[in-house]
N, CA, C and O of each residue as an XYZ file, in Angstrom:
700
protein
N      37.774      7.547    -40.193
C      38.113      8.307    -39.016
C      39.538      7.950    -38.635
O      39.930      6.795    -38.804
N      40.247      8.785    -38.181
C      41.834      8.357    -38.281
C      42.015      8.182    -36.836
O      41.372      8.933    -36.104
N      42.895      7.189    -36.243
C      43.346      6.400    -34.826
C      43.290      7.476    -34.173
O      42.434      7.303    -33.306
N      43.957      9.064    -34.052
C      44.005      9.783    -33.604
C      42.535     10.304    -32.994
O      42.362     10.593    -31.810
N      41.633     10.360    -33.913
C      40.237     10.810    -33.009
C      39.091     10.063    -32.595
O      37.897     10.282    -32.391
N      39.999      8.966    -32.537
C      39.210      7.580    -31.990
C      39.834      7.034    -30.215
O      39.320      6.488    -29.238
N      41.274      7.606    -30.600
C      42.186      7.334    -29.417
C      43.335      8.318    -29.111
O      43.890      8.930    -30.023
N      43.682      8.463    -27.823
C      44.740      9.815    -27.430
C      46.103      8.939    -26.557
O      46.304      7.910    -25.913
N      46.716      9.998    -26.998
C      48.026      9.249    -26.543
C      48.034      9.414    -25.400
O      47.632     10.547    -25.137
N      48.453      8.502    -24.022
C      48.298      8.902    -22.608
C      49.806      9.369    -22.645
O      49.648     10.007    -21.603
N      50.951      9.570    -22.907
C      51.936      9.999    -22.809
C      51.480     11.478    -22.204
O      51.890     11.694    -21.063
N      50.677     12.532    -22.826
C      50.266     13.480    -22.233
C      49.601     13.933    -21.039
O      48.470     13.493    -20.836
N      50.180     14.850    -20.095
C      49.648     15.133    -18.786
C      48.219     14.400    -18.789
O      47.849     13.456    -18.091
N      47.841     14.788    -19.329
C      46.226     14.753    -19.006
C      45.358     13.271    -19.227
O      44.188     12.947    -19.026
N      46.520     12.586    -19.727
C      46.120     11.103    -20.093
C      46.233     10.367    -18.832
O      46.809     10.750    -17.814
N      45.518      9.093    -19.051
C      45.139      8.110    -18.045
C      46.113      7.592    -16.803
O      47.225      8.117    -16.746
N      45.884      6.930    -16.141
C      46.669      7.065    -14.861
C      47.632      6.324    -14.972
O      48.737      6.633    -14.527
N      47.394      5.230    -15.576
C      48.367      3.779    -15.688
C      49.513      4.326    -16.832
O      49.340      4.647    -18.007
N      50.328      4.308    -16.289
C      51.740      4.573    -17.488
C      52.052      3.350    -18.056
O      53.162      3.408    -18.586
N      51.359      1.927    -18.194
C      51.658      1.250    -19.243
C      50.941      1.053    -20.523
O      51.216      0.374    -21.512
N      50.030      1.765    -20.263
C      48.597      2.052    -21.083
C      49.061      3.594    -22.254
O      49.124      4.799    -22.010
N      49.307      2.781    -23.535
C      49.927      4.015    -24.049
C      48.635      4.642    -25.433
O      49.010      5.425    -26.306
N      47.240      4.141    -25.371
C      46.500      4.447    -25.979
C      45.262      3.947    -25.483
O      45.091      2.729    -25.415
N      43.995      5.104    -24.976
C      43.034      4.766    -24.996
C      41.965      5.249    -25.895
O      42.298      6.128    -26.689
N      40.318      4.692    -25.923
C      39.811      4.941    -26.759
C      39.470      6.894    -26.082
O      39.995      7.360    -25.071
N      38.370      7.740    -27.123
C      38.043      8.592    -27.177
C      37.116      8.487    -27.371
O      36.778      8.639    -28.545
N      35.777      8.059    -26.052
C      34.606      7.953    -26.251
C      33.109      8.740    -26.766
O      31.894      8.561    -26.681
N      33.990      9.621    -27.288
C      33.097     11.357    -27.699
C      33.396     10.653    -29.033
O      32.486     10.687    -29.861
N      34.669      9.944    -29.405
C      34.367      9.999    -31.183
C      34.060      8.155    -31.452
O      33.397      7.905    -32.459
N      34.472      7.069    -30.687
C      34.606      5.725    -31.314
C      33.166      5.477    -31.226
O      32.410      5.526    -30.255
N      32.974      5.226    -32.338
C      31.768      4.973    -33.024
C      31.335      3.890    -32.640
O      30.136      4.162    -32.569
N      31.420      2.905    -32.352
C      30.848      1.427    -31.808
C      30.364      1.713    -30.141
O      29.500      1.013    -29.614
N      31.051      2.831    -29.423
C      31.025      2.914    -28.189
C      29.342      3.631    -28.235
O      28.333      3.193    -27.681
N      29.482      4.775    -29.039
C      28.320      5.623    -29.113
C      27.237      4.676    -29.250
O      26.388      4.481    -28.380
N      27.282      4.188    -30.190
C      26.085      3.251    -30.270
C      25.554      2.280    -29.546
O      24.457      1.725    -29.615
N      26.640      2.112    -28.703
C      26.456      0.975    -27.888
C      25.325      1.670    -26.233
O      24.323      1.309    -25.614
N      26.508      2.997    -26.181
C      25.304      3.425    -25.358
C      24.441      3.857    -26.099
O      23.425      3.287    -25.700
N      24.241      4.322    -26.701
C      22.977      5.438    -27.091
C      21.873      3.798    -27.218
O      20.879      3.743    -26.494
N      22.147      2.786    -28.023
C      21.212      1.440    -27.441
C      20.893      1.065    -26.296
O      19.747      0.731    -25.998
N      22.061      1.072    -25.354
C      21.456      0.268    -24.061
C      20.788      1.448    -23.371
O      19.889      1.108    -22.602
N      21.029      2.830    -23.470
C      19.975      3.422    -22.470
C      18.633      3.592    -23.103
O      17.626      3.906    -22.469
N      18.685      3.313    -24.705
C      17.232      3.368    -24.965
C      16.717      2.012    -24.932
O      15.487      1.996    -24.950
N      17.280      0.839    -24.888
C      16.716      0.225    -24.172
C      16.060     -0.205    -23.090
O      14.945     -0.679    -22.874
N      17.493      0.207    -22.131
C      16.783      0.211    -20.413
C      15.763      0.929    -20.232
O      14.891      0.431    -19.520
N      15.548      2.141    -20.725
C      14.264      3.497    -20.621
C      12.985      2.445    -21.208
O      11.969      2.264    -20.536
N      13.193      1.824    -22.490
C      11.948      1.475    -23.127
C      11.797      0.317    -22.328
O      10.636      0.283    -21.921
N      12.519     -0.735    -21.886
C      12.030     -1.929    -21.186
C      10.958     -1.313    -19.683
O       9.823     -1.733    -19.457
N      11.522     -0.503    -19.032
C      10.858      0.369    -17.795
C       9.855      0.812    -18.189
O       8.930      0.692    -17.387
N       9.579      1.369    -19.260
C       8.378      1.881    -19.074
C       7.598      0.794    -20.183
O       6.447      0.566    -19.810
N       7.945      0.132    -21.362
C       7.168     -1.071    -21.383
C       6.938     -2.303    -21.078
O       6.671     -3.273    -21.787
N       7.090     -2.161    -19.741
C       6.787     -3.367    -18.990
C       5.901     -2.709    -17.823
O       4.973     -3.407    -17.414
N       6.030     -1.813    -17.411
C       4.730     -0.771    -16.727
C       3.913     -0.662    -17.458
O       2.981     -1.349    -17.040
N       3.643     -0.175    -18.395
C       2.203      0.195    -19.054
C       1.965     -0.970    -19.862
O       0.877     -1.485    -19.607
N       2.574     -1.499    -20.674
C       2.395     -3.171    -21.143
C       2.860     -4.208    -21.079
O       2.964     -5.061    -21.961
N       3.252     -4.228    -19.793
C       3.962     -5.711    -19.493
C       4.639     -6.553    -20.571
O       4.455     -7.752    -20.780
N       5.432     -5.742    -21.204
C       6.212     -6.495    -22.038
C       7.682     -6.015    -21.936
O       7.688     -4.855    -21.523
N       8.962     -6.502    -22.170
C      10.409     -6.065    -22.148
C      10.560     -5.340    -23.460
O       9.688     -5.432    -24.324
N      11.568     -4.676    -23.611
C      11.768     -4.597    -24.771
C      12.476     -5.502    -26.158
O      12.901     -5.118    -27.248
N      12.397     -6.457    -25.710
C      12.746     -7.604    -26.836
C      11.701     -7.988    -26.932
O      11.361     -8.255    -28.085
N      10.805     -8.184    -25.970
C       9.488     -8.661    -26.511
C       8.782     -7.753    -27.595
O       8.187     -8.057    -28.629
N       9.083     -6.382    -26.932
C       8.102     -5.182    -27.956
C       9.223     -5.739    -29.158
O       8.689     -6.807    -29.458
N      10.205     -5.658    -29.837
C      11.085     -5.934    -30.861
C      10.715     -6.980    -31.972
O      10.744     -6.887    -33.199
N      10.201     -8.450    -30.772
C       9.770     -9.196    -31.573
C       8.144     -9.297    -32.041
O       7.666    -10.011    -32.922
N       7.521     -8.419    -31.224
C       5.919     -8.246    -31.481
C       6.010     -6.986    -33.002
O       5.263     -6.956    -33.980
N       7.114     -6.146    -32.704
C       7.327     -5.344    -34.304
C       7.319     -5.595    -35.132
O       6.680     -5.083    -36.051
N       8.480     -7.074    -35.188
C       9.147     -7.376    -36.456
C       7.597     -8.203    -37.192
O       7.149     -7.878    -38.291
N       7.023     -9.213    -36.362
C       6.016    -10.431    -36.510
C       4.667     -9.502    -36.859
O       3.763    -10.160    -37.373
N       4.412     -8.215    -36.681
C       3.561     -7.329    -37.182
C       3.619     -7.498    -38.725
O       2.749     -7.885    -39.505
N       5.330     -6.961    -39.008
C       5.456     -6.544    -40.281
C       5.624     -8.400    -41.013
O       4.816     -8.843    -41.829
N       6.276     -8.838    -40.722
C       6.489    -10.215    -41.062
C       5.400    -11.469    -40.496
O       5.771    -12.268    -39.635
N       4.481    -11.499    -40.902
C       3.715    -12.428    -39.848
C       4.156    -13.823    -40.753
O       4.500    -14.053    -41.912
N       3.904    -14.691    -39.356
C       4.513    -16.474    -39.727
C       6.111    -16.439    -40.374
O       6.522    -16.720    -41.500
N       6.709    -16.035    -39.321
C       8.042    -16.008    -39.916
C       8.957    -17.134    -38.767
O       8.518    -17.572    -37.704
N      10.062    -17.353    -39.263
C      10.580    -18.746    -38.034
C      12.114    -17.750    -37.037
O      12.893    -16.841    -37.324
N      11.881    -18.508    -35.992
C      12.580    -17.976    -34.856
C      13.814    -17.902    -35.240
O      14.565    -17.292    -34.479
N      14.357    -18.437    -36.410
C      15.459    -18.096    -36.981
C      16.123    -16.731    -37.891
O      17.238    -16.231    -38.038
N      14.739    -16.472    -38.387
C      14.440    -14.915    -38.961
C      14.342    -13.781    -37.888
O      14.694    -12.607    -38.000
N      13.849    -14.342    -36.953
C      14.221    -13.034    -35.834
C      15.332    -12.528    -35.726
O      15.785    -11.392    -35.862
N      16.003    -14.183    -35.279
C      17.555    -13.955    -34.572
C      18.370    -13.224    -35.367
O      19.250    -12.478    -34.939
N      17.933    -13.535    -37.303
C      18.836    -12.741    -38.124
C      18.935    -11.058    -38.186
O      19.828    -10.217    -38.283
N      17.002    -11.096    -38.034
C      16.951     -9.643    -38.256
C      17.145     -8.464    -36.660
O      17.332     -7.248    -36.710
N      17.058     -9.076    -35.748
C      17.047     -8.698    -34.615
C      18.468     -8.629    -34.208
O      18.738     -7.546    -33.688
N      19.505     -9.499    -34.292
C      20.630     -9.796    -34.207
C      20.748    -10.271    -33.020
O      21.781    -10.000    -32.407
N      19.904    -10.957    -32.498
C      20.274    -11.928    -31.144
C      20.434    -13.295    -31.138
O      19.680    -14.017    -31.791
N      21.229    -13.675    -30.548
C      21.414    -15.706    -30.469
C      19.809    -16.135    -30.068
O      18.764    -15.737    -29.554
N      20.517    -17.324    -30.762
C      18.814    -18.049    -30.689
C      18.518    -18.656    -29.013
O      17.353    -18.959    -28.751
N      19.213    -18.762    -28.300
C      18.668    -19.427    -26.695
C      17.648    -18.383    -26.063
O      16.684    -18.805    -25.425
N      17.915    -16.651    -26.288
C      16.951    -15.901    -25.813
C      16.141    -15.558    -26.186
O      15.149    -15.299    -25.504
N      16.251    -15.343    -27.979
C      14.975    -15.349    -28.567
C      14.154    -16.455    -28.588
O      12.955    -16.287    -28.808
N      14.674    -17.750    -28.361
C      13.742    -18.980    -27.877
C      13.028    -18.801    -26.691
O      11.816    -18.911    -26.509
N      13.923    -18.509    -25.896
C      13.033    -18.304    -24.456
C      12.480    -17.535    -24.248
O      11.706    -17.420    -23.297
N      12.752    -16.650    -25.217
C      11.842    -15.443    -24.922
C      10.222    -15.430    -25.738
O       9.214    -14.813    -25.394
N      10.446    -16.444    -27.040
C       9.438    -16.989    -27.673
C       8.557    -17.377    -26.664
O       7.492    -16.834    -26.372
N       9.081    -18.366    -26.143
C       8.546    -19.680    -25.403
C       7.102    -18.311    -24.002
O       5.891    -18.191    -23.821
N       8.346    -17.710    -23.488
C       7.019    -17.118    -22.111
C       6.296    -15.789    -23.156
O       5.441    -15.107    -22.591
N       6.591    -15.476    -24.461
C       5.258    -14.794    -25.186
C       3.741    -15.858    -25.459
O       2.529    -15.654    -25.522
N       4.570    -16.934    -25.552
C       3.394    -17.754    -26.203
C       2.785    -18.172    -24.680
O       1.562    -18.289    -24.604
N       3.614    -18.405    -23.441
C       2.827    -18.976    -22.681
C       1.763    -17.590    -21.805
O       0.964    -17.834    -20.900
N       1.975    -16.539    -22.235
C       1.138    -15.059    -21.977
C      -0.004    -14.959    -23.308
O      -0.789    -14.011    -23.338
N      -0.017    -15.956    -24.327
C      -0.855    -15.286    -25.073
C      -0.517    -14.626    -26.040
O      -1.350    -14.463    -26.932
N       0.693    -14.091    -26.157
C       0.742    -12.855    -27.241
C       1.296    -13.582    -28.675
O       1.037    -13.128    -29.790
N       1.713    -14.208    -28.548
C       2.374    -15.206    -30.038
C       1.500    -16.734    -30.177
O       0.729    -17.301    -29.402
N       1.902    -17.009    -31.239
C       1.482    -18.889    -31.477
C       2.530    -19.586    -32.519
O       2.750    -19.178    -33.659
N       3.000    -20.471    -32.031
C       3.807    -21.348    -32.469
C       3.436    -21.967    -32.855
O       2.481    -22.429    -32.232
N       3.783    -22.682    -34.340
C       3.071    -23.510    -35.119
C       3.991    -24.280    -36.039
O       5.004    -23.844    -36.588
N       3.446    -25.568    -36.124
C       4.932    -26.157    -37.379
C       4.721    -25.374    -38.439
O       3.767    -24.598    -38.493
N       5.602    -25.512    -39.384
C       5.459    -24.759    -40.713
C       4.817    -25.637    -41.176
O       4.767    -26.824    -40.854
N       4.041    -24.810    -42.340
C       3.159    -25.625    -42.983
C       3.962    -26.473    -44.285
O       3.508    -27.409    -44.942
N       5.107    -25.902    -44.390
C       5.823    -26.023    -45.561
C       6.982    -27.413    -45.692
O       7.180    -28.349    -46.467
N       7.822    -26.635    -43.859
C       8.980    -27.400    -43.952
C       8.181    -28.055    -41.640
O       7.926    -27.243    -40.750
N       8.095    -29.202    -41.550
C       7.479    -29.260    -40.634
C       8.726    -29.800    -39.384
O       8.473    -30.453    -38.371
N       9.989    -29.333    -39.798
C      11.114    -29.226    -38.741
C      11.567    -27.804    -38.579
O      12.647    -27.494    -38.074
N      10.781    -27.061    -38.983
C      10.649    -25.640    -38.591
C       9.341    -25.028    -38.151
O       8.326    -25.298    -38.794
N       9.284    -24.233    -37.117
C       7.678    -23.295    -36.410
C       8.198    -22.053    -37.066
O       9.336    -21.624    -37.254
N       6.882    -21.573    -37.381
C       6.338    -20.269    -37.977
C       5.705    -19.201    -36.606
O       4.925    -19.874    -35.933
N       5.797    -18.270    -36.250
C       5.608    -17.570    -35.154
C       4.947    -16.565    -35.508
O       5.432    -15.725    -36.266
N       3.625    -16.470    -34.983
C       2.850    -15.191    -35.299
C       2.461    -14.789    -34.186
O       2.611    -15.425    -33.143
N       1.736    -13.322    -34.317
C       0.970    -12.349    -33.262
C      -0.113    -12.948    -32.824
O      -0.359    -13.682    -33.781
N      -1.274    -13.229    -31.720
C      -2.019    -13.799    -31.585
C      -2.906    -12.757    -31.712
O      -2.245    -11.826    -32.171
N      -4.477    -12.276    -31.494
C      -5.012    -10.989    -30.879
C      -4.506    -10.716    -30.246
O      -3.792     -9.840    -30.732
N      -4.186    -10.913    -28.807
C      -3.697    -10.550    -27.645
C      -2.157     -9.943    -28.288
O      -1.858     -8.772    -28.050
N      -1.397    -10.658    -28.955
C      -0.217     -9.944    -29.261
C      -0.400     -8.825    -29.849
O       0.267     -7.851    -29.501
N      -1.643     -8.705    -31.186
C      -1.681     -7.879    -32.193
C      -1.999     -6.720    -31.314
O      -1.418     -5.648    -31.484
N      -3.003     -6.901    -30.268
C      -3.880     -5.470    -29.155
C      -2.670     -4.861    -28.428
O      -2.746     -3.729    -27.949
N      -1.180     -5.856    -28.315
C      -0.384     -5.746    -27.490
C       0.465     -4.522    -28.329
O       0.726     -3.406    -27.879
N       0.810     -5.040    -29.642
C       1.889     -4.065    -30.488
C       1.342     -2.998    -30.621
O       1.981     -1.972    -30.390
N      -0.156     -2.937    -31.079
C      -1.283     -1.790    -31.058
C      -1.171     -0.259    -30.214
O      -1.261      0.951    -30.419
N      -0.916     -1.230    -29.154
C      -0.793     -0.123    -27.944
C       0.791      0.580    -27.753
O       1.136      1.709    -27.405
N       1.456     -0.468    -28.094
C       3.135      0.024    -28.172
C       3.845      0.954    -28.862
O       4.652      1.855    -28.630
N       3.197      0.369    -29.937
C       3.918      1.625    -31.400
C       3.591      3.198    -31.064
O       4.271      4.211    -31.226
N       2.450      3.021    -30.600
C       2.511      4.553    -30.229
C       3.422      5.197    -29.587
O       4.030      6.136    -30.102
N       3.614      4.817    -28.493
C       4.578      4.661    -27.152
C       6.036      5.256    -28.161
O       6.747      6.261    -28.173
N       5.941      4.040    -28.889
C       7.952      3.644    -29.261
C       7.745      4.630    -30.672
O       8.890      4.982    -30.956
N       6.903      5.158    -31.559
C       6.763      6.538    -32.178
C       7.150      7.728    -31.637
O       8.126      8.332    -32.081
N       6.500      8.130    -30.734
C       6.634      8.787    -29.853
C       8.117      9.078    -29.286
O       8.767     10.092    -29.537
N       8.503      8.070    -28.529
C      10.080      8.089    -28.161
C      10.512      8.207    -29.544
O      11.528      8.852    -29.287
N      10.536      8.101    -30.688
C      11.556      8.172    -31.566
C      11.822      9.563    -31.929
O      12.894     10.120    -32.165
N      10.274     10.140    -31.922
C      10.011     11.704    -32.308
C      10.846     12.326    -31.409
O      11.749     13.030    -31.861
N      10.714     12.196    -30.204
C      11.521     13.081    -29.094
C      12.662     12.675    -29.168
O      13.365     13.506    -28.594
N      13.218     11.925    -29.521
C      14.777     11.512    -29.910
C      15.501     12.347    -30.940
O      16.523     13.015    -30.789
N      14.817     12.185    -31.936
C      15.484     12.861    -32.989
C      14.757     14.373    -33.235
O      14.696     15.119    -34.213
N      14.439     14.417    -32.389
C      13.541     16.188    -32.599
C      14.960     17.393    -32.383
O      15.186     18.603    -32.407
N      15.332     16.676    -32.267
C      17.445     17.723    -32.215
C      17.698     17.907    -33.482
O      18.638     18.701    -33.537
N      17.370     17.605    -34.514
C      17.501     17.320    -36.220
C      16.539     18.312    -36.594
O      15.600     18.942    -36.106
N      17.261     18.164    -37.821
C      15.947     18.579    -38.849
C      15.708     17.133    -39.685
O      16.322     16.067    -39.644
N      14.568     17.569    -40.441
C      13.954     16.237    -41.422
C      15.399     16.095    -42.144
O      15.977     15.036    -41.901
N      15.963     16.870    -42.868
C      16.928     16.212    -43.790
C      18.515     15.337    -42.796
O      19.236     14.525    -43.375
N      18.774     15.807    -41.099
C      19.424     15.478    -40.729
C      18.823     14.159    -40.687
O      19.373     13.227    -41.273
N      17.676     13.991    -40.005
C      17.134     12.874    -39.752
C      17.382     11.777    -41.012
O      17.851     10.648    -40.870
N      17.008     12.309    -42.103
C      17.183     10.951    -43.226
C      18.656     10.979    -43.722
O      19.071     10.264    -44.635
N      19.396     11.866    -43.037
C      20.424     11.467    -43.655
C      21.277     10.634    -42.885
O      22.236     10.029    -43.365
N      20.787     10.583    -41.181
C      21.191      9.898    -40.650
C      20.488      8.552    -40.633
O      21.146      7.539    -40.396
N      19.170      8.490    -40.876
C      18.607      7.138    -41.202
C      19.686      6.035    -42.482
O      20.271      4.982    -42.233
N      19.607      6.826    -43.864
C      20.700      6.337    -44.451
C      22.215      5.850    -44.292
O      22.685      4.792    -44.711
N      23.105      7.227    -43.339
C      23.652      6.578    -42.818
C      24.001      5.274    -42.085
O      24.939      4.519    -42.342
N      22.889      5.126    -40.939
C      22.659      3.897    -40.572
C      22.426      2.844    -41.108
O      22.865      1.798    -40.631
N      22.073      2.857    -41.638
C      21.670      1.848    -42.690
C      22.756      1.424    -44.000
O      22.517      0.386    -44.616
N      23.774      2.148    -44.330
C      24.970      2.082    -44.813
C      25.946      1.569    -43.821
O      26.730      0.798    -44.374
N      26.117      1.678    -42.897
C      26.697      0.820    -41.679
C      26.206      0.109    -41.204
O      26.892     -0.517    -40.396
N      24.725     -0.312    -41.338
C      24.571     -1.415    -40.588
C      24.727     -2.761    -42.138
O      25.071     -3.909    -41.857
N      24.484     -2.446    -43.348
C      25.100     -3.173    -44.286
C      26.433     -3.373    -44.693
O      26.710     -4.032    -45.695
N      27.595     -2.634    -43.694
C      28.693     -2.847    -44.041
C      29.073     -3.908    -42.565
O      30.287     -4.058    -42.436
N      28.501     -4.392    -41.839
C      28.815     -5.173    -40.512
C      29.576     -6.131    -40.837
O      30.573     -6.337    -40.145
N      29.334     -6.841    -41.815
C      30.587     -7.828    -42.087
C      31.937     -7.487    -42.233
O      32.823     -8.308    -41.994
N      32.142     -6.462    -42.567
C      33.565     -5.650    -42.658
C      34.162     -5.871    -41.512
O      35.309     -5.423    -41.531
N      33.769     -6.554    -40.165
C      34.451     -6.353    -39.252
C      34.369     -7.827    -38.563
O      34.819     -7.925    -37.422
N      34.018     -8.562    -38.967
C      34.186    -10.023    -39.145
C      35.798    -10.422    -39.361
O      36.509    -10.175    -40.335
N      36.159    -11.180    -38.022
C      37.746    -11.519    -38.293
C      38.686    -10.546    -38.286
O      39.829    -10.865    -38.613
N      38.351     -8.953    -37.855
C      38.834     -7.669    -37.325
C      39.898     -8.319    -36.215
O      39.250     -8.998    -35.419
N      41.261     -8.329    -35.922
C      42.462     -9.129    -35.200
C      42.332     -9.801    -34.821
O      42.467     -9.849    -33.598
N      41.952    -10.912    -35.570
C      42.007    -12.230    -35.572
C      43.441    -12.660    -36.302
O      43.685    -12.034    -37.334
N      44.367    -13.604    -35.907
C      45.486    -13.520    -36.016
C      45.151    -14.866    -37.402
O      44.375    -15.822    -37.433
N      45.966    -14.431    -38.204
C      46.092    -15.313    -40.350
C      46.560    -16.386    -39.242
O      47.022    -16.213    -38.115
N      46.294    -17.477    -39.921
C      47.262    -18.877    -39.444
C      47.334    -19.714    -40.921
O      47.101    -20.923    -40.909
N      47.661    -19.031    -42.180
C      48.167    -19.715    -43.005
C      49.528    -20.129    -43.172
O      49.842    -20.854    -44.115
């Protein structure tokens, strides 16, 4: 995507107020912005209404997903696949297990690491969710057709494997 339809020159009437500001972004095209909202309001929407009908946040529903598909996996595998620092997915571990819905356990393997699974109560918990968060996905992408849809699934998924590309993005060389 070229600087130009990512950002507009304020030199032009119609550009921003501050005349020392000689480029801002173009939030219709910068791609990190889009995503950023199009996440946090489907977050905020899904935390509201799953925490009304199942008292859970939506990081909780996230980590009751992943531990569905992955059961006994360590709080370190969340943080990777989830992409959150470990202090909230800890704490956020910590008040699932003290509700019931998870169990913490040493590994059986390596016993300076816990293995984290669904309990019943968690499993009855995701049970009821997926429907919910199906549902929202259908009405999300119901603007598509099937082939937009997978081609934007792929897409995504081609960018979300290129994330390192932007690791050390102006960060200033000090060789």
């Amino acid at each position: 995507m070229s600087s130009n339809r990512q950002a507009r020159n304020l030199r032009s009437p119609a550009a921003g107020k501050d005349p020392k500001v000689e480029l801002v972004l173009d939030l219709d095209c910068y791609v990190p912005a889009l995503i950023t909202f199009i996440a946090n309001k489907l977050s905020r929407s899904a935390t509201v209404l799953y925490q009304k009908r199942f008292a859970v946040n939506v990081t909780e529903w996230r980590i009751l997903a992943l531990l569905a598909i992955e059961p006994e996996i360590s709080a370190a595998r969340i943080c990777h696949v989830i992409g959150f620092d470990k202090g909230p997915v800890s704490r956020t571990l910590a008040a699932m297990e003290e509700r019931g819905l998870v169990a913490i356990r040493a590994d059986r393997e390596d016993g300076r690491t816990y293995s984290i699974s669904l309990t019943a109560k968690g499993a009855a918990t995701h049970d009821k969710v997926i429907a919910v968060a199906l549902e929202r996905e259908r009405r999300l992408l119901s603007c598509l057709s099937k082939g937009e849809r997978e081609n934007l699934i792929a897409l995504l998924r081609r960018v979300h494997g290129n994330l390192d590309a932007v690791k050390g993005a102006g960060e200033i060389d000090r060789d």
